[in-house]
DNA sequence: AGTAAAATTTTAGTATTAGTTAAAATTGGT
DNA sequence: ACCAATTTTAACTAATACTAAAATTTTACT
């Protein structure tokens, strides 16, 4: 049998946690990771400092919670690619990802930033998403090869790593505040297309060159 | 006319500054940027806290000094490429850079880390090196084109950006502690070669594929 | 509606850090 | 041996993360 008054309490607790996470997200996105102090967090959420600790534990646990939500969301959107054509697949993939990020830019920037600063990208927590991304990219290359878009002269795993790397670098620059989402898309897309061009059959190579020239600098 | 006793005093001052910078470098490289406290800095250098402030100013000015030395060193090694062949040029370029980094790995890791953390890469201080790197990469592409290694179907500026990006991503991973210098070289080289392959004439393309397959995973 | 118990927040505090400063002690050059 | 530059001693302020225990709120039951 449940203890007294668990349901409503739990719900309110969740509301406060959400509020705190929202404040954290905005603080990090607007003023940078170092601006995230428990004091500001508490003030912004309308609670006192120990409440933050009661709800999350250490300050880093707040960031950890933010990051966990990021991983869940990104994992969802990282579905198997349906398109076979490398150009279309690249654009669709980026559109998918970027649509997610645009839906709550402050949150995603903050969560990535926090993840970086806490060294969360080297640990198992993220390992799943990392490996999944590479696998999706590899599958993309293999299917392109099967359908005659690629020559197969370069190992799919290296192409995949490069595809992923192009996107990762652009994301870094976006998270660091150097570029906006539009440039993120452009930079990542060019990187992916150049990568495909490295092993493309003549027909695809021609199309990639055309597509790249369209992209204004 | 110089004031009394300036020469030796100045020299000793420099020695103390060097000592402090060395301690800072080791602290950052071994324990991370957040481990850098003025207290540890003073203790490690065998001086007191006010001395650190007297010699450098704010704590960040110590990191700034570290970063300035990095910029100077990297700028020196970023000479115009002498080789025309893209494969040879890529390897030579990376060997040059990596030789520099291996000569004092702790220093370079610490300085890059500090630069990132202080947001020094978006400011003018580094702008010079950034632009110079891109320019070197562009020149490389143009010369490769002139000598019949490239087809000229893809804009040199985009290829250059991608070349630079490949190296930058590998560097990031090294600075973050995910990979060592040997993997840095391999990762960057593969990225650069794949980039060249995207616009290579058949002969070069063949050679790049061969070279890439040699590189063990 | 009132009340006792449980969950939760707050009050008030600790410990560590960065960054200063004034005056005393030390160091180095001539 | 003297003088000037420099470092140290010995304080201070302000900000940070975090915690134990008291006070408060909320729930479920009568």
Short mmCIF file of N, CA, C and O in Angstrom, two decimals, chain B residues 18-138:
data_model
loop_
_atom_site.label_atom_id
_atom_site.label_comp_id
_atom_site.label_asym_id
_atom_site.label_seq_id
_atom_site.Cartn_x
_atom_site.Cartn_y
_atom_site.Cartn_z
N UNK B 18 57.62 32.34 -16.16
CA UNK B 18 57.75 31.06 -16.86
C UNK B 18 57.35 29.91 -15.96
O UNK B 18 56.61 29.01 -16.36
N UNK B 19 57.87 29.97 -14.72
CA UNK B 19 57.59 28.91 -13.76
C UNK B 19 56.07 28.79 -13.54
O UNK B 19 55.50 27.69 -13.56
N UNK B 20 55.43 29.92 -13.37
CA UNK B 20 53.98 29.93 -13.14
C UNK B 20 53.24 29.37 -14.35
O UNK B 20 52.32 28.57 -14.22
N UNK B 21 53.68 29.77 -15.53
CA UNK B 21 53.03 29.27 -16.74
C UNK B 21 53.21 27.76 -16.88
O UNK B 21 52.29 27.05 -17.32
N UNK B 22 54.37 27.28 -16.49
CA UNK B 22 54.60 25.83 -16.54
C UNK B 22 53.65 25.09 -15.61
O UNK B 22 53.07 24.07 -15.97
N UNK B 23 53.52 25.63 -14.41
CA UNK B 23 52.59 25.02 -13.45
C UNK B 23 51.17 25.05 -13.99
O UNK B 23 50.44 24.05 -13.93
N UNK B 24 50.78 26.17 -14.57
CA UNK B 24 49.43 26.31 -15.13
C UNK B 24 49.20 25.26 -16.22
O UNK B 24 48.18 24.56 -16.24
N UNK B 25 50.16 25.14 -17.10
CA UNK B 25 50.11 24.18 -18.20
C UNK B 25 49.90 22.76 -17.68
O UNK B 25 49.02 22.03 -18.14
N UNK B 26 50.70 22.37 -16.68
CA UNK B 26 50.58 21.02 -16.15
C UNK B 26 49.27 20.79 -15.43
O UNK B 26 48.66 19.72 -15.56
N UNK B 27 48.84 21.78 -14.69
CA UNK B 27 47.57 21.66 -13.98
C UNK B 27 46.42 21.43 -14.94
O UNK B 27 45.63 20.50 -14.79
N UNK B 28 46.35 22.28 -15.97
CA UNK B 28 45.26 22.17 -16.94
C UNK B 28 45.32 20.84 -17.68
O UNK B 28 44.33 20.14 -17.81
N UNK B 29 46.54 20.49 -18.13
CA UNK B 29 46.67 19.27 -18.93
C UNK B 29 46.38 18.02 -18.11
O UNK B 29 45.81 17.06 -18.62
N UNK B 30 46.75 18.04 -16.84
CA UNK B 30 46.61 16.82 -16.05
C UNK B 30 45.29 16.74 -15.29
O UNK B 30 44.74 15.65 -15.13
N UNK B 31 44.80 17.87 -14.82
CA UNK B 31 43.61 17.82 -13.97
C UNK B 31 42.41 18.57 -14.55
O UNK B 31 41.36 18.65 -13.91
N UNK B 32 42.61 19.15 -15.74
CA UNK B 32 41.50 19.87 -16.35
C UNK B 32 41.48 21.34 -16.02
O UNK B 32 42.09 21.77 -15.04
N UNK B 33 40.78 22.09 -16.83
CA UNK B 33 40.78 23.54 -16.70
C UNK B 33 40.26 24.01 -15.35
O UNK B 33 40.74 24.99 -14.78
N UNK B 34 39.28 23.31 -14.82
CA UNK B 34 38.68 23.75 -13.57
C UNK B 34 39.60 23.54 -12.38
O UNK B 34 39.36 24.09 -11.31
N UNK B 35 40.66 22.74 -12.56
CA UNK B 35 41.60 22.50 -11.47
C UNK B 35 42.56 23.67 -11.32
O UNK B 35 43.33 23.72 -10.37
N UNK B 36 42.53 24.59 -12.28
CA UNK B 36 43.45 25.73 -12.23
C UNK B 36 42.95 26.77 -11.24
O UNK B 36 42.04 27.53 -11.54
N UNK B 37 43.54 26.78 -10.04
CA UNK B 37 43.20 27.80 -9.05
C UNK B 37 44.46 28.60 -8.76
O UNK B 37 45.58 28.09 -8.89
N UNK B 38 44.28 29.84 -8.37
CA UNK B 38 45.42 30.71 -8.10
C UNK B 38 46.24 30.13 -6.95
O UNK B 38 47.46 30.24 -6.93
N UNK B 39 45.55 29.51 -6.03
CA UNK B 39 46.22 28.89 -4.90
C UNK B 39 47.21 27.82 -5.37
O UNK B 39 48.40 27.89 -5.06
N UNK B 40 46.72 26.87 -6.14
CA UNK B 40 47.59 25.80 -6.64
C UNK B 40 48.71 26.37 -7.49
O UNK B 40 49.85 25.90 -7.45
N UNK B 41 48.37 27.37 -8.26
CA UNK B 41 49.34 28.01 -9.14
C UNK B 41 50.49 28.57 -8.30
O UNK B 41 51.67 28.34 -8.60
N UNK B 42 50.16 29.30 -7.25
CA UNK B 42 51.17 29.92 -6.40
C UNK B 42 51.98 28.84 -5.68
O UNK B 42 53.21 28.88 -5.68
N UNK B 43 51.28 27.88 -5.11
CA UNK B 43 51.98 26.81 -4.39
C UNK B 43 52.94 26.07 -5.31
O UNK B 43 54.08 25.83 -4.95
N UNK B 44 52.43 25.69 -6.50
CA UNK B 44 53.25 24.94 -7.44
C UNK B 44 54.48 25.71 -7.88
O UNK B 44 55.54 25.14 -8.13
N UNK B 45 54.34 27.03 -7.99
CA UNK B 45 55.46 27.84 -8.47
C UNK B 45 56.35 28.31 -7.34
O UNK B 45 57.36 28.98 -7.58
N UNK B 46 55.95 28.00 -6.12
CA UNK B 46 56.77 28.41 -4.99
C UNK B 46 56.73 29.90 -4.70
O UNK B 46 57.69 30.49 -4.22
N UNK B 47 55.61 30.52 -5.04
CA UNK B 47 55.44 31.94 -4.72
C UNK B 47 54.11 32.10 -3.98
O UNK B 47 53.41 31.13 -3.74
N UNK B 48 53.79 33.31 -3.62
CA UNK B 48 52.52 33.52 -2.93
C UNK B 48 51.47 34.04 -3.92
O UNK B 48 51.80 34.47 -5.03
N UNK B 49 50.24 34.00 -3.47
CA UNK B 49 49.13 34.41 -4.34
C UNK B 49 49.27 35.83 -4.88
O UNK B 49 49.11 36.05 -6.08
N UNK B 50 49.60 36.79 -4.03
CA UNK B 50 49.71 38.16 -4.58
C UNK B 50 50.77 38.28 -5.67
O UNK B 50 50.64 39.12 -6.56
N UNK B 51 51.80 37.45 -5.58
CA UNK B 51 52.83 37.50 -6.62
C UNK B 51 52.25 37.12 -7.98
O UNK B 51 52.55 37.76 -9.00
N UNK B 52 51.41 36.11 -7.98
CA UNK B 52 50.76 35.71 -9.24
C UNK B 52 49.98 36.90 -9.80
O UNK B 52 50.04 37.20 -10.99
N UNK B 53 49.28 37.58 -8.90
CA UNK B 53 48.51 38.73 -9.36
C UNK B 53 49.41 39.86 -9.81
O UNK B 53 49.11 40.55 -10.78
N UNK B 54 50.51 40.05 -9.09
CA UNK B 54 51.44 41.10 -9.50
C UNK B 54 51.99 40.84 -10.90
O UNK B 54 52.12 41.75 -11.71
N UNK B 55 52.31 39.58 -11.17
CA UNK B 55 52.97 39.26 -12.44
C UNK B 55 52.00 39.16 -13.61
O UNK B 55 52.37 39.45 -14.75
N UNK B 56 50.77 38.76 -13.38
CA UNK B 56 49.86 38.52 -14.50
C UNK B 56 48.58 39.34 -14.47
O UNK B 56 47.97 39.57 -15.51
N UNK B 57 48.16 39.74 -13.28
CA UNK B 57 46.86 40.41 -13.20
C UNK B 57 45.81 39.43 -12.74
O UNK B 57 45.98 38.77 -11.73
N UNK B 58 44.72 39.32 -13.49
CA UNK B 58 43.66 38.36 -13.17
C UNK B 58 44.13 36.93 -13.46
O UNK B 58 45.09 36.73 -14.18
N UNK B 59 43.39 36.00 -12.94
CA UNK B 59 43.72 34.59 -13.19
C UNK B 59 43.65 34.30 -14.69
O UNK B 59 44.50 33.60 -15.25
N UNK B 60 42.64 34.86 -15.34
CA UNK B 60 42.48 34.60 -16.77
C UNK B 60 43.67 35.11 -17.59
O UNK B 60 43.93 34.61 -18.68
N UNK B 61 44.35 36.11 -17.07
CA UNK B 61 45.49 36.64 -17.80
C UNK B 61 46.62 35.62 -17.89
O UNK B 61 47.43 35.66 -18.82
N UNK B 62 46.67 34.71 -16.92
CA UNK B 62 47.65 33.62 -16.99
C UNK B 62 47.31 32.74 -18.19
O UNK B 62 48.17 32.39 -18.99
N UNK B 63 46.04 32.39 -18.29
CA UNK B 63 45.60 31.56 -19.41
C UNK B 63 45.80 32.29 -20.73
O UNK B 63 46.20 31.71 -21.73
N UNK B 64 45.55 33.57 -20.70
CA UNK B 64 45.72 34.39 -21.90
C UNK B 64 47.16 34.36 -22.37
O UNK B 64 47.44 34.25 -23.57
N UNK B 65 48.07 34.46 -21.42
CA UNK B 65 49.50 34.41 -21.76
C UNK B 65 49.84 33.07 -22.39
O UNK B 65 50.59 33.00 -23.38
N UNK B 66 49.28 32.01 -21.82
CA UNK B 66 49.49 30.66 -22.36
C UNK B 66 49.00 30.61 -23.80
O UNK B 66 49.68 30.12 -24.71
N UNK B 67 47.81 31.14 -24.01
CA UNK B 67 47.19 31.09 -25.34
C UNK B 67 47.99 31.93 -26.34
O UNK B 67 48.14 31.53 -27.50
N UNK B 68 48.49 33.06 -25.90
CA UNK B 68 49.25 33.92 -26.80
C UNK B 68 50.49 33.19 -27.33
O UNK B 68 50.83 33.29 -28.50
N UNK B 69 51.14 32.44 -26.43
CA UNK B 69 52.30 31.68 -26.86
C UNK B 69 51.92 30.61 -27.86
O UNK B 69 52.64 30.34 -28.82
N UNK B 70 50.76 29.99 -27.62
CA UNK B 70 50.26 28.99 -28.56
C UNK B 70 50.09 29.60 -29.95
O UNK B 70 50.57 29.05 -30.95
N UNK B 71 49.41 30.72 -29.98
CA UNK B 71 49.15 31.38 -31.27
C UNK B 71 50.45 31.69 -31.99
O UNK B 71 50.58 31.42 -33.18
N UNK B 72 51.42 32.22 -31.26
CA UNK B 72 52.71 32.55 -31.88
C UNK B 72 53.36 31.31 -32.48
O UNK B 72 53.83 31.33 -33.62
N UNK B 73 53.38 30.24 -31.70
CA UNK B 73 54.04 29.01 -32.15
C UNK B 73 53.34 28.43 -33.38
O UNK B 73 53.98 28.05 -34.35
N UNK B 74 52.01 28.33 -33.30
CA UNK B 74 51.26 27.74 -34.41
C UNK B 74 51.42 28.60 -35.65
O UNK B 74 51.55 28.09 -36.76
N UNK B 75 51.42 29.89 -35.46
CA UNK B 75 51.55 30.80 -36.59
C UNK B 75 52.87 30.55 -37.32
O UNK B 75 52.92 30.57 -38.55
N UNK B 76 53.92 30.29 -36.54
CA UNK B 76 55.23 30.03 -37.15
C UNK B 76 55.20 28.79 -38.03
O UNK B 76 55.75 28.77 -39.12
N UNK B 77 54.59 27.73 -37.53
CA UNK B 77 54.62 26.45 -38.22
C UNK B 77 53.66 26.41 -39.40
O UNK B 77 53.72 25.50 -40.23
N UNK B 78 52.80 27.40 -39.47
CA UNK B 78 51.80 27.42 -40.54
C UNK B 78 52.37 28.09 -41.79
O UNK B 78 51.80 29.03 -42.31
N UNK B 79 53.47 27.57 -42.25
CA UNK B 79 54.11 28.17 -43.41
C UNK B 79 53.37 27.78 -44.68
O UNK B 79 52.52 26.90 -44.68
N UNK B 80 53.71 28.43 -45.73
CA UNK B 80 53.15 28.07 -47.03
C UNK B 80 53.57 26.64 -47.37
O UNK B 80 54.71 26.26 -47.14
N UNK B 81 52.68 25.87 -47.91
CA UNK B 81 53.05 24.50 -48.25
C UNK B 81 53.99 24.49 -49.45
O UNK B 81 53.80 25.24 -50.40
N UNK B 82 55.01 23.65 -49.37
CA UNK B 82 55.96 23.59 -50.48
C UNK B 82 55.60 22.49 -51.47
O UNK B 82 55.93 22.55 -52.63
N UNK B 83 54.91 21.49 -50.98
CA UNK B 83 54.60 20.36 -51.83
C UNK B 83 53.31 20.59 -52.60
O UNK B 83 52.39 21.23 -52.12
N UNK B 84 53.27 20.04 -53.78
CA UNK B 84 52.12 20.23 -54.66
C UNK B 84 51.19 19.03 -54.59
O UNK B 84 49.98 19.17 -54.60
N UNK B 85 51.77 17.87 -54.50
CA UNK B 85 50.97 16.65 -54.44
C UNK B 85 50.11 16.64 -53.18
O UNK B 85 50.62 16.74 -52.07
N UNK B 86 48.79 16.53 -53.33
CA UNK B 86 47.89 16.64 -52.17
C UNK B 86 48.16 15.62 -51.07
O UNK B 86 48.11 15.97 -49.89
N UNK B 87 48.48 14.39 -51.45
CA UNK B 87 48.74 13.38 -50.42
C UNK B 87 49.99 13.75 -49.64
O UNK B 87 49.98 13.81 -48.41
N UNK B 88 51.05 14.01 -50.36
CA UNK B 88 52.30 14.38 -49.70
C UNK B 88 52.14 15.65 -48.88
O UNK B 88 52.63 15.76 -47.75
N UNK B 89 51.44 16.62 -49.45
CA UNK B 89 51.25 17.89 -48.76
C UNK B 89 50.46 17.71 -47.48
O UNK B 89 50.80 18.28 -46.44
N UNK B 90 49.41 16.89 -47.54
CA UNK B 90 48.60 16.64 -46.34
C UNK B 90 49.44 16.00 -45.25
O UNK B 90 49.42 16.44 -44.09
N UNK B 91 50.18 14.98 -45.64
CA UNK B 91 50.99 14.28 -44.64
C UNK B 91 52.07 15.20 -44.08
O UNK B 91 52.32 15.21 -42.87
N UNK B 92 52.69 15.97 -44.95
CA UNK B 92 53.74 16.87 -44.49
C UNK B 92 53.17 17.93 -43.55
O UNK B 92 53.75 18.24 -42.50
N UNK B 93 52.03 18.46 -43.93
CA UNK B 93 51.38 19.47 -43.09
C UNK B 93 51.09 18.92 -41.70
O UNK B 93 51.41 19.54 -40.68
N UNK B 94 50.49 17.73 -41.67
CA UNK B 94 50.14 17.12 -40.39
C UNK B 94 51.40 16.77 -39.59
O UNK B 94 51.44 16.96 -38.37
N UNK B 95 52.42 16.27 -40.29
CA UNK B 95 53.66 15.94 -39.59
C UNK B 95 54.25 17.17 -38.93
O UNK B 95 54.70 17.12 -37.78
N UNK B 96 54.25 18.26 -39.66
CA UNK B 96 54.73 19.53 -39.13
C UNK B 96 53.99 19.91 -37.85
O UNK B 96 54.58 20.18 -36.81
N UNK B 97 52.68 19.94 -37.98
CA UNK B 97 51.83 20.36 -36.86
C UNK B 97 51.97 19.43 -35.68
O UNK B 97 52.15 19.86 -34.54
N UNK B 98 51.93 18.15 -35.96
CA UNK B 98 51.98 17.16 -34.89
C UNK B 98 53.35 17.14 -34.21
O UNK B 98 53.45 16.89 -33.00
N UNK B 99 54.40 17.43 -35.00
CA UNK B 99 55.73 17.50 -34.40
C UNK B 99 55.74 18.62 -33.37
O UNK B 99 56.30 18.48 -32.28
N UNK B 100 55.12 19.72 -33.75
CA UNK B 100 55.03 20.85 -32.81
C UNK B 100 54.29 20.43 -31.55
O UNK B 100 54.78 20.62 -30.43
N UNK B 101 53.15 19.83 -31.70
CA UNK B 101 52.34 19.45 -30.54
C UNK B 101 53.06 18.41 -29.68
O UNK B 101 53.00 18.47 -28.46
N UNK B 102 53.73 17.44 -30.33
CA UNK B 102 54.41 16.42 -29.52
C UNK B 102 55.57 17.01 -28.73
O UNK B 102 55.94 16.46 -27.70
N UNK B 103 56.13 18.10 -29.24
CA UNK B 103 57.29 18.68 -28.57
C UNK B 103 56.96 19.14 -27.16
O UNK B 103 57.83 19.25 -26.31
N UNK B 104 55.68 19.40 -26.90
CA UNK B 104 55.27 19.83 -25.56
C UNK B 104 53.76 19.64 -25.44
O UNK B 104 52.98 20.59 -25.37
N UNK B 105 53.39 18.36 -25.43
CA UNK B 105 51.97 18.01 -25.53
C UNK B 105 51.13 18.67 -24.44
O UNK B 105 50.05 19.19 -24.70
N UNK B 106 51.64 18.65 -23.22
CA UNK B 106 50.88 19.24 -22.10
C UNK B 106 50.59 20.71 -22.37
O UNK B 106 49.48 21.19 -22.16
N UNK B 107 51.60 21.41 -22.84
CA UNK B 107 51.42 22.84 -23.11
C UNK B 107 50.34 23.08 -24.16
O UNK B 107 49.41 23.88 -23.94
N UNK B 108 50.44 22.37 -25.27
CA UNK B 108 49.50 22.65 -26.36
C UNK B 108 48.07 22.25 -26.01
O UNK B 108 47.12 22.96 -26.33
N UNK B 109 47.94 21.12 -25.34
CA UNK B 109 46.60 20.73 -24.91
C UNK B 109 46.02 21.78 -23.97
O UNK B 109 44.88 22.21 -24.11
N UNK B 110 46.85 22.18 -23.00
CA UNK B 110 46.39 23.15 -22.01
C UNK B 110 46.02 24.48 -22.67
O UNK B 110 44.99 25.08 -22.36
N UNK B 111 46.85 24.92 -23.59
CA UNK B 111 46.61 26.21 -24.22
C UNK B 111 45.34 26.18 -25.08
O UNK B 111 44.54 27.11 -25.06
N UNK B 112 45.14 25.09 -25.83
CA UNK B 112 43.92 24.98 -26.63
C UNK B 112 42.69 24.92 -25.72
O UNK B 112 41.69 25.59 -25.96
N UNK B 113 42.81 24.11 -24.67
CA UNK B 113 41.71 23.99 -23.72
C UNK B 113 41.37 25.35 -23.11
O UNK B 113 40.19 25.75 -23.04
N UNK B 114 42.40 26.04 -22.67
CA UNK B 114 42.20 27.36 -22.09
C UNK B 114 41.56 28.32 -23.08
O UNK B 114 40.65 29.07 -22.74
N UNK B 115 42.05 28.27 -24.31
CA UNK B 115 41.50 29.14 -25.35
C UNK B 115 40.02 28.88 -25.56
O UNK B 115 39.22 29.81 -25.67
N UNK B 116 39.67 27.60 -25.61
CA UNK B 116 38.26 27.25 -25.76
C UNK B 116 37.42 27.77 -24.60
O UNK B 116 36.39 28.41 -24.79
N UNK B 117 37.89 27.49 -23.40
CA UNK B 117 37.13 27.83 -22.21
C UNK B 117 36.95 29.32 -22.02
O UNK B 117 35.95 29.77 -21.46
N UNK B 118 37.93 30.09 -22.49
CA UNK B 118 37.83 31.54 -22.35
C UNK B 118 37.18 32.18 -23.57
O UNK B 118 37.07 33.41 -23.64
N UNK B 119 36.79 31.35 -24.52
CA UNK B 119 36.15 31.89 -25.72
C UNK B 119 37.10 32.71 -26.55
O UNK B 119 36.70 33.69 -27.19
N UNK B 120 38.37 32.32 -26.58
CA UNK B 120 39.39 33.11 -27.27
C UNK B 120 39.40 32.86 -28.77
O UNK B 120 40.03 33.59 -29.52
N UNK B 121 38.68 31.82 -29.21
CA UNK B 121 38.74 31.46 -30.62
C UNK B 121 37.82 32.31 -31.49
O UNK B 121 37.92 32.31 -32.69
N UNK B 122 36.92 33.01 -30.85
CA UNK B 122 36.01 33.84 -31.64
C UNK B 122 36.52 35.26 -31.77
O UNK B 122 35.99 36.05 -32.55
N UNK B 123 37.54 35.58 -31.01
CA UNK B 123 38.02 36.96 -31.01
C UNK B 123 39.17 37.15 -31.98
O UNK B 123 39.70 36.22 -32.55
N UNK B 124 39.55 38.38 -32.13
CA UNK B 124 40.52 38.76 -33.15
C UNK B 124 41.88 38.11 -32.94
O UNK B 124 42.55 37.73 -33.89
N UNK B 125 42.23 37.95 -31.67
CA UNK B 125 43.52 37.36 -31.32
C UNK B 125 43.82 36.13 -32.17
O UNK B 125 44.90 35.98 -32.72
N UNK B 126 42.81 35.27 -32.28
CA UNK B 126 43.00 34.02 -32.99
C UNK B 126 42.59 34.12 -34.45
O UNK B 126 43.00 33.32 -35.27
N UNK B 127 41.79 35.13 -34.75
CA UNK B 127 41.28 35.32 -36.11
C UNK B 127 42.40 35.18 -37.13
O UNK B 127 42.24 34.58 -38.18
N UNK B 128 43.57 35.74 -36.79
CA UNK B 128 44.68 35.69 -37.70
C UNK B 128 45.06 34.26 -38.07
O UNK B 128 45.14 33.93 -39.25
N UNK B 129 45.24 33.43 -37.06
CA UNK B 129 45.62 32.05 -37.30
C UNK B 129 44.53 31.30 -38.05
O UNK B 129 44.80 30.52 -38.96
N UNK B 130 43.30 31.55 -37.67
CA UNK B 130 42.16 30.90 -38.31
C UNK B 130 42.15 31.20 -39.81
O UNK B 130 42.14 30.29 -40.64
N UNK B 131 42.19 32.47 -40.12
CA UNK B 131 42.15 32.87 -41.53
C UNK B 131 43.37 32.38 -42.29
O UNK B 131 43.28 31.97 -43.45
N UNK B 132 44.50 32.42 -41.61
CA UNK B 132 45.74 31.96 -42.25
C UNK B 132 45.63 30.47 -42.60
O UNK B 132 46.02 30.04 -43.68
N UNK B 133 45.05 29.70 -41.68
CA UNK B 133 44.89 28.26 -41.93
C UNK B 133 44.04 28.02 -43.15
O UNK B 133 44.37 27.22 -44.03
N UNK B 134 42.92 28.72 -43.23
CA UNK B 134 42.04 28.57 -44.38
C UNK B 134 42.76 28.97 -45.67
O UNK B 134 42.65 28.30 -46.69
N UNK B 135 43.52 30.03 -45.56
CA UNK B 135 44.22 30.51 -46.76
C UNK B 135 45.26 29.50 -47.23
O UNK B 135 45.40 29.23 -48.42
N UNK B 136 45.98 28.93 -46.27
CA UNK B 136 46.96 27.90 -46.62
C UNK B 136 46.27 26.73 -47.32
O UNK B 136 46.75 26.22 -48.33
N UNK B 137 45.11 26.34 -46.78
CA UNK B 137 44.37 25.23 -47.37
C UNK B 137 43.89 25.58 -48.77
O UNK B 137 43.95 24.77 -49.70
N UNK B 138 43.43 26.82 -48.95
CA UNK B 138 42.96 27.24 -50.27
C UNK B 138 44.10 27.22 -51.28
O UNK B 138 43.94 26.73 -52.41
#
